[in-house]
mmCIF file of C-alpha atoms and ligand atoms in Angstrom:
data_model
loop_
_atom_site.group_PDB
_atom_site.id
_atom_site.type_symbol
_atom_site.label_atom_id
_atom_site.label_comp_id
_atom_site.label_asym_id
_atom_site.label_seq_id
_atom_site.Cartn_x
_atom_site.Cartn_y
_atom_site.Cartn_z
ATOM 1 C CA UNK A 392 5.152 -3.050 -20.974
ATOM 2 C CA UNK A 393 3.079 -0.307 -19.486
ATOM 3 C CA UNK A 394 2.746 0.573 -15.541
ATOM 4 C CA UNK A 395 -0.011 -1.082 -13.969
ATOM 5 C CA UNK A 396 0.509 -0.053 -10.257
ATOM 6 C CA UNK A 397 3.473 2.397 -9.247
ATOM 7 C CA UNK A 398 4.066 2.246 -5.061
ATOM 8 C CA UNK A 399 6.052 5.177 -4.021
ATOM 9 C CA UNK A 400 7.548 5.808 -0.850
ATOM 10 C CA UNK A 401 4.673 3.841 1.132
ATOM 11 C CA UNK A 402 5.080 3.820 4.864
ATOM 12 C CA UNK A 403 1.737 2.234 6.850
ATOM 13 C CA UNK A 404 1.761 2.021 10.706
ATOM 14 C CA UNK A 405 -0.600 0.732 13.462
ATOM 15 C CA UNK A 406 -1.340 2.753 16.535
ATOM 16 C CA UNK A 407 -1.293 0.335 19.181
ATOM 17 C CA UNK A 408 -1.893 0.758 22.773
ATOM 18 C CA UNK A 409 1.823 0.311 23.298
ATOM 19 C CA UNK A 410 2.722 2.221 20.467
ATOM 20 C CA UNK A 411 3.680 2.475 16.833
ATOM 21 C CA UNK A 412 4.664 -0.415 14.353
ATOM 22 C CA UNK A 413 5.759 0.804 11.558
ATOM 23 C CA UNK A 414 4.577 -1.907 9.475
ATOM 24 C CA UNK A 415 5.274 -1.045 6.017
ATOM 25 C CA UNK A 416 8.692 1.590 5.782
ATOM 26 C CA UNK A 417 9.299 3.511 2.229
ATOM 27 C CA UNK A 418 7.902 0.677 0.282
ATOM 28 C CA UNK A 419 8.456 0.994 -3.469
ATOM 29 C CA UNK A 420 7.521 -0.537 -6.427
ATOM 30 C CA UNK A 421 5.796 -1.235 -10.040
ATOM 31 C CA UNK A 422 3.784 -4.278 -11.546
ATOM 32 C CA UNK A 423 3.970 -3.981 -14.858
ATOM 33 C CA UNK A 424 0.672 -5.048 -17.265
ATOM 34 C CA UNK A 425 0.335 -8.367 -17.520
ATOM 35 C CA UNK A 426 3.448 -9.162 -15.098
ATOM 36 C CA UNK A 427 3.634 -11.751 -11.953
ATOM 37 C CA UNK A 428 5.295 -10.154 -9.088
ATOM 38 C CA UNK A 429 6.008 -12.523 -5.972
ATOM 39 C CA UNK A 430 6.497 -10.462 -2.776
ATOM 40 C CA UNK A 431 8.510 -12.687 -0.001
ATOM 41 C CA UNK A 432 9.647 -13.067 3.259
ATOM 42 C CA UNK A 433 8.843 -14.252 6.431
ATOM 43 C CA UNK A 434 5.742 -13.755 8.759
ATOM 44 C CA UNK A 435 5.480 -10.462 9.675
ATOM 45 C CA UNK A 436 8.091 -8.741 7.595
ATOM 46 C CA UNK A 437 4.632 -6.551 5.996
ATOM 47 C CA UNK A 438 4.160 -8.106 2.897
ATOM 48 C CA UNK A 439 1.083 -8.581 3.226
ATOM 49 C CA UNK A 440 0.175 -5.282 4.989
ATOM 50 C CA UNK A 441 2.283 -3.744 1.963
ATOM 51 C CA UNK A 442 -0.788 -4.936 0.015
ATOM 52 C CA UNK A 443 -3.486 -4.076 2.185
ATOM 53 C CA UNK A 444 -2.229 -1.181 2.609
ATOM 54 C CA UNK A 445 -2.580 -0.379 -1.144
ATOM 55 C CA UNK A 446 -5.964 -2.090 -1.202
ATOM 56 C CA UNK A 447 -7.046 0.127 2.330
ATOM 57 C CA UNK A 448 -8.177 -3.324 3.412
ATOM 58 C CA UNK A 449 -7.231 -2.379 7.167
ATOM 59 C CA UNK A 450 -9.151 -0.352 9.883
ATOM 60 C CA UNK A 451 -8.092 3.150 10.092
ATOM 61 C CA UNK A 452 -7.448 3.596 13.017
ATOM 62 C CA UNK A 453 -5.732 1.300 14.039
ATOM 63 C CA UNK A 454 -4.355 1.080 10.909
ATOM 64 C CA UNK A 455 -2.806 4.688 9.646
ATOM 65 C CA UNK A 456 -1.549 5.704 5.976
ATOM 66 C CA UNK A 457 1.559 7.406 6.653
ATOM 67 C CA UNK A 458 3.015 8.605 3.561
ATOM 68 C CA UNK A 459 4.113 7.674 0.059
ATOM 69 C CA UNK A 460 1.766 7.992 -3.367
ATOM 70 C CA UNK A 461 -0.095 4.656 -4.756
ATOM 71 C CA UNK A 462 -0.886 4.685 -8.553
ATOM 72 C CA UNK A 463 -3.369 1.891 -10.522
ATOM 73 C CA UNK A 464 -3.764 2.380 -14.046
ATOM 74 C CA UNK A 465 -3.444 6.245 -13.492
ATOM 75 C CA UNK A 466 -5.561 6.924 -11.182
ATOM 76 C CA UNK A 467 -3.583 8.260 -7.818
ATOM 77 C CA UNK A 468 -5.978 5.796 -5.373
ATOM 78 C CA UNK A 469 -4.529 6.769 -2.282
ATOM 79 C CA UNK A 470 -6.269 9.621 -2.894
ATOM 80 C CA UNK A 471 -9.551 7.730 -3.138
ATOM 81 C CA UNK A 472 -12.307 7.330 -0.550
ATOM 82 C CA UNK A 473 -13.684 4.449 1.287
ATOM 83 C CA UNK A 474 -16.804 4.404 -1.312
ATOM 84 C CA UNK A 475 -14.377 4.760 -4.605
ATOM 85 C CA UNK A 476 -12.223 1.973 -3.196
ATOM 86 C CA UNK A 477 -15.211 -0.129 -3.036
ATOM 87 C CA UNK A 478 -15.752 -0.079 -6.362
ATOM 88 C CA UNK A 479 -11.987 -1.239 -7.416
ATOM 89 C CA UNK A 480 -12.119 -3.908 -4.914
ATOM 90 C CA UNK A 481 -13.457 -6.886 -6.516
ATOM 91 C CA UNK A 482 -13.859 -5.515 -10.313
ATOM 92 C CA UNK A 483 -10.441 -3.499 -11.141
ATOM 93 C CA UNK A 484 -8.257 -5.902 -8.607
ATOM 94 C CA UNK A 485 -9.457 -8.918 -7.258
ATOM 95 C CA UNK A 486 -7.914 -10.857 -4.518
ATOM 96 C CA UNK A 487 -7.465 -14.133 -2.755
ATOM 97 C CA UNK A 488 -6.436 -15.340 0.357
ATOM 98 C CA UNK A 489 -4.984 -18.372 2.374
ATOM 99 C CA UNK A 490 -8.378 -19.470 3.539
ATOM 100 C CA UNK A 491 -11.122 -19.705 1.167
ATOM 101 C CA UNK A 492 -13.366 -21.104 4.136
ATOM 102 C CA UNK A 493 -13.018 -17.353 5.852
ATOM 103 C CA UNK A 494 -13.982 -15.799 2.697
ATOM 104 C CA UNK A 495 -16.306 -17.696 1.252
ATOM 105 C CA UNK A 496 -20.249 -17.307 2.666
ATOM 106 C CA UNK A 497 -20.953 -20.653 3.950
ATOM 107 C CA UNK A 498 -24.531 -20.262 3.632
ATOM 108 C CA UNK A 499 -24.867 -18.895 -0.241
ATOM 109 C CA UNK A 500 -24.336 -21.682 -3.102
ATOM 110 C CA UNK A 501 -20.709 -20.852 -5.100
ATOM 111 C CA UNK A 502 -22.996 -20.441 -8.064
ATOM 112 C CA UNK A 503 -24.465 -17.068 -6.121
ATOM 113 C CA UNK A 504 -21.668 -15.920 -4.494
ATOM 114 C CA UNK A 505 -19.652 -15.624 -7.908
ATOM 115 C CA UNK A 506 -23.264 -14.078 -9.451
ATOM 116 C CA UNK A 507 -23.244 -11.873 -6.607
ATOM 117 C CA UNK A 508 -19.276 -10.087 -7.744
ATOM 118 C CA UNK A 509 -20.547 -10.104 -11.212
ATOM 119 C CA UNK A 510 -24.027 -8.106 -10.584
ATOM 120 C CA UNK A 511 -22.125 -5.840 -8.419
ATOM 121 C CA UNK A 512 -19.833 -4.483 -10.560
ATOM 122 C CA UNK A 513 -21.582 -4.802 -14.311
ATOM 123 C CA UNK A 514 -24.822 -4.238 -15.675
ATOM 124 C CA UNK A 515 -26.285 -7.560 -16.331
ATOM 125 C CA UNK A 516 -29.365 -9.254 -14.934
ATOM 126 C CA UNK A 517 -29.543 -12.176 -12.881
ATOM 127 C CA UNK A 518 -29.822 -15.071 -15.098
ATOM 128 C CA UNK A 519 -26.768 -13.814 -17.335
ATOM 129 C CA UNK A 520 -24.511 -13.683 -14.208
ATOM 130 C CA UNK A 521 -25.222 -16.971 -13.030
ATOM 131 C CA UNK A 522 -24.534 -18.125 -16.563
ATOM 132 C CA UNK A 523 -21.205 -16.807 -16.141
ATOM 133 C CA UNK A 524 -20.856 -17.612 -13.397
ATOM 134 C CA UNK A 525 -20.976 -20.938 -14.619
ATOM 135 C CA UNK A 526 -18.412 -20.194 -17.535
ATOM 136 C CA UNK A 527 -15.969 -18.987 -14.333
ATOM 137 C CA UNK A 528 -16.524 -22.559 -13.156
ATOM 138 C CA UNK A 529 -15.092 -23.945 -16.203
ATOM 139 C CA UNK A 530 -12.691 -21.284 -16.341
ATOM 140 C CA UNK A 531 -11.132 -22.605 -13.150
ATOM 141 C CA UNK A 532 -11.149 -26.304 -14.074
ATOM 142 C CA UNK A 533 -14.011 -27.103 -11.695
ATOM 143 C CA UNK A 534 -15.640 -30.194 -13.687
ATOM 144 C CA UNK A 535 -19.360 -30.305 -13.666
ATOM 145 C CA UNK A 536 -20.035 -26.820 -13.486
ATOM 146 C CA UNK A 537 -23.766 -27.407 -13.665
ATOM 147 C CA UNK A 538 -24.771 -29.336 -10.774
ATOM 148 C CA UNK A 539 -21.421 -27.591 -8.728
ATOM 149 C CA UNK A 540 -22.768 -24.544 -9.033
ATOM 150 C CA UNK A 541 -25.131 -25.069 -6.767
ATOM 151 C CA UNK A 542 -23.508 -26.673 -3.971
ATOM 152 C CA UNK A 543 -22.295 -24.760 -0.847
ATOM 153 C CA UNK A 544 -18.646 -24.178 0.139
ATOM 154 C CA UNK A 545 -18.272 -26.902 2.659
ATOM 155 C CA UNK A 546 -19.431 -29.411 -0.299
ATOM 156 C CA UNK A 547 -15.983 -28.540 -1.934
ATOM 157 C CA UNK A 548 -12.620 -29.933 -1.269
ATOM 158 C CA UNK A 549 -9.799 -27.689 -0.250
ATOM 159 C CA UNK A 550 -8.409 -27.019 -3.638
ATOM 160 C CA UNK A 551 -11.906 -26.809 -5.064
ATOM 161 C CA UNK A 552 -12.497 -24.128 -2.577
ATOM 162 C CA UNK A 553 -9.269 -22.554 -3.835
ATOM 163 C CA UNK A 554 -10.647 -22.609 -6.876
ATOM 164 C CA UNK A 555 -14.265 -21.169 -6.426
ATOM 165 C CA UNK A 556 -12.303 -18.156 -4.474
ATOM 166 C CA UNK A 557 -10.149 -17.840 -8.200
ATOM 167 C CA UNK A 558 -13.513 -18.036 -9.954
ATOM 168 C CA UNK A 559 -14.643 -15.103 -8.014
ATOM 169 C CA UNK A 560 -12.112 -13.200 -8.175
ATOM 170 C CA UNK A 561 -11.429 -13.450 -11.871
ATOM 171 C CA UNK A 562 -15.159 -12.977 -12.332
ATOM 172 C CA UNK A 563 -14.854 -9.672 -13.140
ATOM 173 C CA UNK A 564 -11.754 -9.903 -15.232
ATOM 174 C CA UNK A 565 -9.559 -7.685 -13.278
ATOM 175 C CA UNK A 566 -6.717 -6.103 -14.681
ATOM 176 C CA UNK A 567 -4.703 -7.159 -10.927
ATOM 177 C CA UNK A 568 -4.937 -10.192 -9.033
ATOM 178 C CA UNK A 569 -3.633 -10.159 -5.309
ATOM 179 C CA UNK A 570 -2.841 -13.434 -4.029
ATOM 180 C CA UNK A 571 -1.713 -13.778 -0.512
ATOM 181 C CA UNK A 572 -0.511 -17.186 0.831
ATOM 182 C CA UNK A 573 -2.843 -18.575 -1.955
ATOM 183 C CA UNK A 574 -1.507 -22.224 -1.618
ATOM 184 C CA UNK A 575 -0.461 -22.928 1.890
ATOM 185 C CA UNK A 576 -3.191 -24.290 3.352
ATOM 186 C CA UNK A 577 -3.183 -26.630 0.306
ATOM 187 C CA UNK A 578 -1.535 -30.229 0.340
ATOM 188 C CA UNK A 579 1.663 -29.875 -2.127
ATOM 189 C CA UNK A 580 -0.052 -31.829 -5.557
ATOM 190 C CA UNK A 581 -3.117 -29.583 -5.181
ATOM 191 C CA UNK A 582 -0.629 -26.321 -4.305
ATOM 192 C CA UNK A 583 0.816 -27.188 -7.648
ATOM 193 C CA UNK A 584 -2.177 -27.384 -9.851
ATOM 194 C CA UNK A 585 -3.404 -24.058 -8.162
ATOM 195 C CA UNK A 586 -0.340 -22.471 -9.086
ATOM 196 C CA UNK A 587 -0.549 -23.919 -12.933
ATOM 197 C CA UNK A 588 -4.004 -22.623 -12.806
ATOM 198 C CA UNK A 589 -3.223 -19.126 -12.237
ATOM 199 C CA UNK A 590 -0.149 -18.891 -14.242
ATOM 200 C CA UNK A 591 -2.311 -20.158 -17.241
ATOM 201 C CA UNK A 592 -5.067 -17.944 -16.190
ATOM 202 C CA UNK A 593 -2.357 -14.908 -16.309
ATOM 203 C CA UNK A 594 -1.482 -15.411 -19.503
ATOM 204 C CA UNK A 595 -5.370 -15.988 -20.950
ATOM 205 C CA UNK A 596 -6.392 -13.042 -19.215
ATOM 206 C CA UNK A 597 -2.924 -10.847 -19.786
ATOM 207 C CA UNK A 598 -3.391 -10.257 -15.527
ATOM 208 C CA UNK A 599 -0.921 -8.933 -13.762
ATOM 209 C CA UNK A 600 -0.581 -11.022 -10.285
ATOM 210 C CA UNK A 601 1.326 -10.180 -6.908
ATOM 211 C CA UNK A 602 1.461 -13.592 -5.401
ATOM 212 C CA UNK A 603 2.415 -13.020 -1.203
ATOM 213 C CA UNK A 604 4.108 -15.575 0.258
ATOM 214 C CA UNK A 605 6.754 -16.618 2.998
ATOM 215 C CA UNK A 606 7.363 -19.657 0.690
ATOM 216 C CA UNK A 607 10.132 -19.182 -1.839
ATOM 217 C CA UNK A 608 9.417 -22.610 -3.401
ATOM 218 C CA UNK A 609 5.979 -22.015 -4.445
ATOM 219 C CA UNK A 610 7.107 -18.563 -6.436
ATOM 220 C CA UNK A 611 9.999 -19.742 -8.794
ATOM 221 C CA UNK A 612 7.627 -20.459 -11.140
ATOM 222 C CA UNK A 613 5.065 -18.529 -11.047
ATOM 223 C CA UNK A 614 6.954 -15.200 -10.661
ATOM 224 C CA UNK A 615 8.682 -13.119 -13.191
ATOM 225 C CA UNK A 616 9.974 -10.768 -10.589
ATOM 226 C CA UNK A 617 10.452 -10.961 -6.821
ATOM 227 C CA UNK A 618 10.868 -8.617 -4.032
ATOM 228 C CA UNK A 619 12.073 -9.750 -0.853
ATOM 229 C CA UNK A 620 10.721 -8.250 2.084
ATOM 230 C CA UNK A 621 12.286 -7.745 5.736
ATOM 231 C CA UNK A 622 11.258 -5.651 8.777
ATOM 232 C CA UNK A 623 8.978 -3.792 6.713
ATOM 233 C CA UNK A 624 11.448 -2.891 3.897
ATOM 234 C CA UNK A 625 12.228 -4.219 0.492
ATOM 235 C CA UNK A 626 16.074 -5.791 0.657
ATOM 236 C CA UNK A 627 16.339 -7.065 -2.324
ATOM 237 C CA UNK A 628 14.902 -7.437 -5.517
ATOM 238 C CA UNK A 629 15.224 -8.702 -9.200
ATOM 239 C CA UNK A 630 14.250 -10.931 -11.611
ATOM 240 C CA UNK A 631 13.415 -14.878 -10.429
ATOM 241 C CA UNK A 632 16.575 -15.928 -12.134
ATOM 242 C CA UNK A 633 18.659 -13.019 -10.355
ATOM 243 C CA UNK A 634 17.109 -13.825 -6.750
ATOM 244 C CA UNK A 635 17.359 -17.686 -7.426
ATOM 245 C CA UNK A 636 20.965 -17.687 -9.213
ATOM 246 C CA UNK A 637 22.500 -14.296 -8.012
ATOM 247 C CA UNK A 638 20.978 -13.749 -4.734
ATOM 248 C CA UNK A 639 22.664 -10.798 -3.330
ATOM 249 C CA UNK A 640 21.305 -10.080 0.517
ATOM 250 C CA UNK A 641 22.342 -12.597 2.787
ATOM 251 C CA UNK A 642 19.096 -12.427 4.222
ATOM 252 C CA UNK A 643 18.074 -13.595 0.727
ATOM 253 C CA UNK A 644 20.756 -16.054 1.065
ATOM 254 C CA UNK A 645 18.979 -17.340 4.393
ATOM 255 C CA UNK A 646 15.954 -17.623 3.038
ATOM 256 C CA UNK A 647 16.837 -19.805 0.010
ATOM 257 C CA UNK A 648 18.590 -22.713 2.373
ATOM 258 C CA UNK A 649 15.530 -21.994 4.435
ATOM 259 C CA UNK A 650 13.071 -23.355 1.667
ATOM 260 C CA UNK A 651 12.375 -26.399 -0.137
ATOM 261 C CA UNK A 652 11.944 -25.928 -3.477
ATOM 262 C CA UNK A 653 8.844 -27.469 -5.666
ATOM 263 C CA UNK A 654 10.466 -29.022 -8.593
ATOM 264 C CA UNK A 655 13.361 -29.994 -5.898
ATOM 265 C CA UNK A 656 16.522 -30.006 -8.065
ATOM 266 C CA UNK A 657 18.500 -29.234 -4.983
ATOM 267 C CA UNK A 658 18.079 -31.900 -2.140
ATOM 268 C CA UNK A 659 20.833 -29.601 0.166
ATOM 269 C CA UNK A 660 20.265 -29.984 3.859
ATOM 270 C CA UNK A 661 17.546 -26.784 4.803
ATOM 271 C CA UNK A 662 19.070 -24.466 7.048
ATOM 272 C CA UNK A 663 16.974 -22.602 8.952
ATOM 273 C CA UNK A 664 17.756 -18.962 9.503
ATOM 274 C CA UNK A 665 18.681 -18.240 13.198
ATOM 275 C CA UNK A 666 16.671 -15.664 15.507
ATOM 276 C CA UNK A 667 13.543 -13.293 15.490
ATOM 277 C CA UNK A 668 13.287 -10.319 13.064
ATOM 278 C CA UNK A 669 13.397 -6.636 15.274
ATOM 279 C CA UNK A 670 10.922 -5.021 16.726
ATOM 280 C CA UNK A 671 8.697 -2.771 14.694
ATOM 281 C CA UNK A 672 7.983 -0.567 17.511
ATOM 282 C CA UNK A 673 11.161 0.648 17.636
ATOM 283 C CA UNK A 674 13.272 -0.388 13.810
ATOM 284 C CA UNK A 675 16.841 -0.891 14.455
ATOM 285 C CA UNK A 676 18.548 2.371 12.677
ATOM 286 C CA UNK A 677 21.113 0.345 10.839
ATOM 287 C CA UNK A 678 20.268 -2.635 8.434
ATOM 288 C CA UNK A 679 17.469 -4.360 10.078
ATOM 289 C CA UNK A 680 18.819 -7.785 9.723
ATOM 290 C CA UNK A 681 21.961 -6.892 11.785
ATOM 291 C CA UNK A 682 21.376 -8.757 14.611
ATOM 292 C CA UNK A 683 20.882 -11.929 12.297
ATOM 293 C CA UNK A 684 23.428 -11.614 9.870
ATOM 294 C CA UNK A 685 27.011 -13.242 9.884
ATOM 295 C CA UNK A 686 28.396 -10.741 7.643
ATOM 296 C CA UNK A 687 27.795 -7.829 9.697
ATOM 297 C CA UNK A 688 29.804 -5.202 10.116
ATOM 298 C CA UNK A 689 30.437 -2.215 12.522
ATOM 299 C CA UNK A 690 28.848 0.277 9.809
ATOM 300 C CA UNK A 691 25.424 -2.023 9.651
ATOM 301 C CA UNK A 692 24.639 -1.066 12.991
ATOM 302 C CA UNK A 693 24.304 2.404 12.895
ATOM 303 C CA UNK A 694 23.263 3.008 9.133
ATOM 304 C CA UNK A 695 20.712 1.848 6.663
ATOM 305 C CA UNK A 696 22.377 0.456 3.826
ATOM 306 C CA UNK A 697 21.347 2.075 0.216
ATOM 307 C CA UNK A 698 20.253 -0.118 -2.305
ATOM 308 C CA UNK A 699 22.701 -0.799 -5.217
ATOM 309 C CA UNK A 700 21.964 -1.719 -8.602
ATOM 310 C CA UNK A 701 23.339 -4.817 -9.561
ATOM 311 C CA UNK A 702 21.740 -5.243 -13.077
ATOM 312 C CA UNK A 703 18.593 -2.170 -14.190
ATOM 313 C CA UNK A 704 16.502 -4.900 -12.397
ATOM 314 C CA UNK A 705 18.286 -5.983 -9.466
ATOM 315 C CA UNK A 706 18.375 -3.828 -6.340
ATOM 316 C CA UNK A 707 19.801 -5.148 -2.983
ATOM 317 C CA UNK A 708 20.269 -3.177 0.324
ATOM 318 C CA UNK A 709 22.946 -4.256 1.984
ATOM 319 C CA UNK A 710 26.357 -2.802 3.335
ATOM 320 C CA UNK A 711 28.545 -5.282 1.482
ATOM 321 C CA UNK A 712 28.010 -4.042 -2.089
ATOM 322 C CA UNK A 713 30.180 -0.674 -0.644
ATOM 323 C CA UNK A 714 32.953 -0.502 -2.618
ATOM 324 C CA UNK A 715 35.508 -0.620 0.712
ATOM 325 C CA UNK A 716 33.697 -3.837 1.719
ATOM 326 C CA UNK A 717 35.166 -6.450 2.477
ATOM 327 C CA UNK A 718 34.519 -9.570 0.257
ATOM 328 C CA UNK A 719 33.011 -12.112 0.961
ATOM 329 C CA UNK A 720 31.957 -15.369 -0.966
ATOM 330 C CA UNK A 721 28.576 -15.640 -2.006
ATOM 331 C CA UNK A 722 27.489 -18.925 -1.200
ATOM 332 C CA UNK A 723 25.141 -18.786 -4.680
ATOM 333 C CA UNK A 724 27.441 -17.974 -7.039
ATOM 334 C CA UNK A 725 29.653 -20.491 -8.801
ATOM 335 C CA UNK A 726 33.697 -19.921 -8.104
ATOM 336 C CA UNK A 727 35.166 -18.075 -11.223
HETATM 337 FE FE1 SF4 B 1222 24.318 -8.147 6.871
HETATM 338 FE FE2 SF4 B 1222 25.295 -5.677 7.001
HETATM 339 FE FE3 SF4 B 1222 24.314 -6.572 4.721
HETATM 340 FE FE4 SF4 B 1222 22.702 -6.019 6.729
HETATM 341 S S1 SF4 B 1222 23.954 -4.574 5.625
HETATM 342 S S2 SF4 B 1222 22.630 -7.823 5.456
HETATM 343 S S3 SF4 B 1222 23.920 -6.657 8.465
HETATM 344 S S4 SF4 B 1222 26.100 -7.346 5.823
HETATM 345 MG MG1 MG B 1223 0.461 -12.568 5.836
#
């Protein structure tokens, strides 16, 4: 499969009264065409800054791009200007977020507001875009499209909402979706039709997806790749199998007993994981889950660990994959 969007090196900061926060540090990574990428971790650990950051969604300042090269379908966009990313936005990628409510214009029927993405990003008239818009109704699995289509926001349930906000997104048939948090406001029966939706919707529409969430359970399947985000850094990532039956980074480790799972084959007791990520004014120099991690060693403290490959598609950062490690038992992996 072909490159879709290449991060290199990305590193995004704030400029804060009190300081910096580096919110994003040497981010890197590819969505393939037609791939679903899940990017993890907990609140705050810039996942989804990692993606605004690509999309320039934040004010700069206070927002700052600090480094690092961002490539969509060849075209080097962190290059681009405010205007050019405008016209990406919406047609090339389309996103959606937690809260449809916060998106959506309350006072402009769904009908409109999905005309609205279509007339501003392809030469049709009027009439044809609220036709499709229609067709994006059906698309979406929102049953009588006709008489829906002109209701207002705050006529539609939750996951109907969640569903318009899909519709407009995929209106112009973008070649990436961004989805961050798309399911968490949701009650769990309508989280899980919202995630059938847009896997189905992937593989119609061959989009590639990066689905952002702190929930592990809601990725597994969904996502045919994950990357596990902490402090701003990428500490591990692989396949879903690899990161769900080889995790590698105890941090990963934490954040599997942290999470229920969906489908709920494993009823094990939840373990949540114990303290506050570090400060992002001022990154610890070693690993930056040190002061969380029962493994740690001497060494983790006073240098970043390198990632190692595992497999060509699993990379983990962490001290114990040094060969002069000591070893320790991964609680994941079945005794030899
Ligand atoms: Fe724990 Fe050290 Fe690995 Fe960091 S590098 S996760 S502190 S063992
Ligand atoms: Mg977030």
């Amino acid at each position: 499969r072909e490159v879709l969007l290449d991060v290199q090196n990305l590193e995004y900061s704030f400029d804060t009264y009190a300081g910096e926060v580096k919110a994003v540090r040497d981010v890197s990574f590819q969505v393939m065409k037609g791939e679903s990428l899940a990017i993890v971790g907990e609140s705050g650990c810039g996942k989804s800054v990692t993606m605004q950051a690509v999309m320039r969604l934040n004010p700069e300042p206070p927002g700052r791009f600090k480094g690092g090269r961002i490539i969509f379908d060849g075209k080097e966009i962190s290059k681009f200007n405010e205007r050019q990313m405008q016209a990406i936005r919406g047609s090339e990628i389309g996103m959606i977020f937690q809260d449809p409510m916060t998106s959506l214009n309350p006072t402009m029927t769904i009908g409109k507001q999905i005309a609205e993405v279509i007339l501003k990003h392809q030469k049709v008239t009027r009439a044809e875009a609220m036709k499709k818009a229609k067709e994006m109704l059906d698309v979406v699995g929102i049953p009588n499209a006709e008489r829906r289509i002109n209701q207002y926001p705050h006529e539609f349930s939750g996951g109907m909402r969640q569903r318009a906000m899909i519709a407009i997104a995929l209106a112009c048939r973008p070649k990436l979706l961004i989805a961050d948090e798309p399911t968490t406001a949701l009650d769990v029966t309508i989280q899980a039709q919202i995630l059938d939706l847009m896997k189905d919707l992937q593989r119609e529409f061959n989009t590639s997806i990066i689905m952002i969430t702190h929930d592990l359970g809601v990725v597994a399947d969904i996502a045919e790749r994950i990357i596990v985000m902490y402090a701003g850094k990428i500490i591990e990532t692989g396949t879903s199998d690899e990161i769900f039956k080889h995790p590698q980074h105890p941090y990963t480790w934490g954040l599997l007993k942290s999470v229920p799972r969906l489908d709920a084959q494993n009823k094990e007791k939840l373990v949540p994981i114990v303290g506050t990520p570090p400060d992002l004014f001022a990154p610890p120099v070693g690993c930056p889950f040190a002061a969380r991690c029962n493994y740690a060693m001497k060494v983790c403290y006073e240098a970043q660990p390198e990632y190692t490959n595992e497999t060509d598609t699993h990379k983990v950062a962490c001290w114990l994959k040094h060969p002069y490690a000591p070893k320790v038992k991964n609680p994941f992996e079945k005794e030899a």
